[in-house]
Every structure is written in structure tokens, then in C-alpha cells.
């Protein structure tokens, strides 16, 4: 398992921009040798910016509309030419078994990207994520600890680390 620690994302614009960087890397990796859906978990307290970050990812795919948390309908699907992106919010999920009722397995199609807020609510019914973004509020903005939990996730983290070095260096 690899991890990347990022500090001081201090504004909503920076959060969206970081999401866009992540999205560009996800998009670049999607068509190549993907044998399953890419599954990404977002952990963090209410209001920490999980949906704002997802907004940046979706913008990088070319979506220009409003991105809102799918808290009440549990999932919002965004259709693109070569894949779908499913944005889940399980905050209001009563029990993990409810994921069977929404047909969670149908969303985990080869080549699709699944962004999951509040994944702990679906524990036991969700497969292992490729990446886990733990976002926390600090006095100087937001802090990310990103971990890879699959080989695909490790490759992504390597690419993200290189992209950040190029951007900062």
C-alpha cells in the first residue's frame, strides 16, 4: 500500500483544482487495460469538501453543470463518451444491505469510475477501493491522506505524485 500526504489546500478553488488534477490522471488511465470499475472512497467529516473535490474531478472529464451531493437519491450518474462516472453519497443509508436494493453491482462496470462519499455506510457490500482520500479540516485549510489499496491505485498514486512535482517544481 502506498500513500501520499498533501497539506494546505486552503480554498474552494484550490480544492476544485486539485480534484481536476486527480480527474485528469484518472481519465488518462481509464482506457488502458482496465479490467474493472475504478472505485474511489472519500472519508471525512460533514462539510470537509468531499463533494467540492468530486466537482473538480467531474469538471476534468468535461462536465460543466452543477455538481451536488446525491445525499437523497444516493447516486448521480454522469455519462461521458467512453465511460460513466457514478457519484455516490451513502450518508443517509440505513444499512449496508440497502446497496443491494439500488443494484450497486450494476454500477461497478468495467471502465466506469465510482466516487463514493461515506463509504463506511456500505461496509461489507462494497469491494476494496482503488484509492481512499481521507480529507480533514486543519487550521490552514484541508489536508489529504491518499492511500492506494490496489495495484491500479498504486500506479495512480505514482502518477499523481509525479504530476504534483512537475506542477510545483
mmCIF file with all atom_site columns, C-alpha atoms in Angstrom, residues 12-27 42 49-68 80 85 87 115:
data_model
loop_
_atom_site.group_PDB
_atom_site.id
_atom_site.type_symbol
_atom_site.label_atom_id
_atom_site.label_alt_id
_atom_site.label_comp_id
_atom_site.label_asym_id
_atom_site.label_entity_id
_atom_site.label_seq_id
_atom_site.pdbx_PDB_ins_code
_atom_site.Cartn_x
_atom_site.Cartn_y
_atom_site.Cartn_z
_atom_site.occupancy
_atom_site.B_iso_or_equiv
_atom_site.pdbx_formal_charge
_atom_site.auth_seq_id
_atom_site.auth_comp_id
_atom_site.auth_asym_id
_atom_site.auth_atom_id
_atom_site.pdbx_PDB_model_num
ATOM 1  C CA . UNK A 1 12  ? -12.654 26.016 -2.520  1.00 0.00 ? 12  UNK A CA 1
ATOM 2  C CA . UNK A 1 13  ? -10.889 26.949 -5.788  1.00 0.00 ? 13  UNK A CA 1
ATOM 3  C CA . UNK A 1 14  ? -7.778  25.004 -4.722  1.00 0.00 ? 14  UNK A CA 1
ATOM 4  C CA . UNK A 1 15  ? -9.965  22.038 -3.763  1.00 0.00 ? 15  UNK A CA 1
ATOM 5  C CA . UNK A 1 16  ? -11.619 22.049 -7.206  1.00 0.00 ? 16  UNK A CA 1
ATOM 6  C CA . UNK A 1 17  ? -8.238  22.484 -8.939  1.00 0.00 ? 17  UNK A CA 1
ATOM 7  C CA . UNK A 1 18  ? -6.791  19.518 -7.044  1.00 0.00 ? 18  UNK A CA 1
ATOM 8  C CA . UNK A 1 19  ? -9.881  17.481 -7.973  1.00 0.00 ? 19  UNK A CA 1
ATOM 9  C CA . UNK A 1 20  ? -9.298  18.436 -11.611 1.00 0.00 ? 20  UNK A CA 1
ATOM 10 C CA . UNK A 1 21  ? -5.692  17.239 -11.442 1.00 0.00 ? 21  UNK A CA 1
ATOM 11 C CA . UNK A 1 22  ? -6.854  13.921 -9.964  1.00 0.00 ? 22  UNK A CA 1
ATOM 12 C CA . UNK A 1 23  ? -9.568  13.667 -12.616 1.00 0.00 ? 23  UNK A CA 1
ATOM 13 C CA . UNK A 1 24  ? -7.131  14.218 -15.476 1.00 0.00 ? 24  UNK A CA 1
ATOM 14 C CA . UNK A 1 25  ? -4.947  11.396 -14.205 1.00 0.00 ? 25  UNK A CA 1
ATOM 15 C CA . UNK A 1 26  ? -7.982  9.118  -13.745 1.00 0.00 ? 26  UNK A CA 1
ATOM 16 C CA . UNK A 1 27  ? -9.176  9.909  -17.260 1.00 0.00 ? 27  UNK A CA 1
ATOM 17 C CA . UNK A 1 42  ? -13.834 9.744  0.235   1.00 0.00 ? 42  UNK A CA 1
ATOM 18 C CA . UNK A 1 49  ? -15.241 19.325 0.986   1.00 0.00 ? 49  UNK A CA 1
ATOM 19 C CA . UNK A 1 50  ? -15.794 15.828 -0.382  1.00 0.00 ? 50  UNK A CA 1
ATOM 20 C CA . UNK A 1 51  ? -18.419 16.971 -2.901  1.00 0.00 ? 51  UNK A CA 1
ATOM 21 C CA . UNK A 1 52  ? -16.361 20.028 -3.874  1.00 0.00 ? 52  UNK A CA 1
ATOM 22 C CA . UNK A 1 53  ? -13.454 17.725 -4.617  1.00 0.00 ? 53  UNK A CA 1
ATOM 23 C CA . UNK A 1 54  ? -15.730 15.448 -6.701  1.00 0.00 ? 54  UNK A CA 1
ATOM 24 C CA . UNK A 1 55  ? -16.857 18.567 -8.584  1.00 0.00 ? 55  UNK A CA 1
ATOM 25 C CA . UNK A 1 56  ? -13.255 19.120 -9.688  1.00 0.00 ? 56  UNK A CA 1
ATOM 26 C CA . UNK A 1 57  ? -12.940 15.521 -10.845 1.00 0.00 ? 57  UNK A CA 1
ATOM 27 C CA . UNK A 1 58  ? -16.153 15.778 -12.877 1.00 0.00 ? 58  UNK A CA 1
ATOM 28 C CA . UNK A 1 59  ? -15.082 19.106 -14.394 1.00 0.00 ? 59  UNK A CA 1
ATOM 29 C CA . UNK A 1 60  ? -11.861 17.477 -15.599 1.00 0.00 ? 60  UNK A CA 1
ATOM 30 C CA . UNK A 1 61  ? -13.992 14.940 -17.504 1.00 0.00 ? 61  UNK A CA 1
ATOM 31 C CA . UNK A 1 62  ? -15.755 17.805 -19.288 1.00 0.00 ? 62  UNK A CA 1
ATOM 32 C CA . UNK A 1 63  ? -18.876 18.155 -17.146 1.00 0.00 ? 63  UNK A CA 1
ATOM 33 C CA . UNK A 1 64  ? -19.791 21.838 -16.766 1.00 0.00 ? 64  UNK A CA 1
ATOM 34 C CA . UNK A 1 65  ? -23.093 21.618 -14.899 1.00 0.00 ? 65  UNK A CA 1
ATOM 35 C CA . UNK A 1 66  ? -23.835 21.901 -11.212 1.00 0.00 ? 66  UNK A CA 1
ATOM 36 C CA . UNK A 1 67  ? -22.430 19.099 -9.045  1.00 0.00 ? 67  UNK A CA 1
ATOM 37 C CA . UNK A 1 68  ? -24.391 18.495 -5.884  1.00 0.00 ? 68  UNK A CA 1
ATOM 38 C CA . UNK A 1 80  ? -19.358 10.550 -20.957 1.00 0.00 ? 80  UNK A CA 1
ATOM 39 C CA . UNK A 1 85  ? -18.955 8.303  -13.594 1.00 0.00 ? 85  UNK A CA 1
ATOM 40 C CA . UNK A 1 87  ? -21.142 9.756  -7.699  1.00 0.00 ? 87  UNK A CA 1
ATOM 41 C CA . UNK A 1 115 ? -16.795 8.195  -6.466  1.00 0.00 ? 115 UNK A CA 1
#
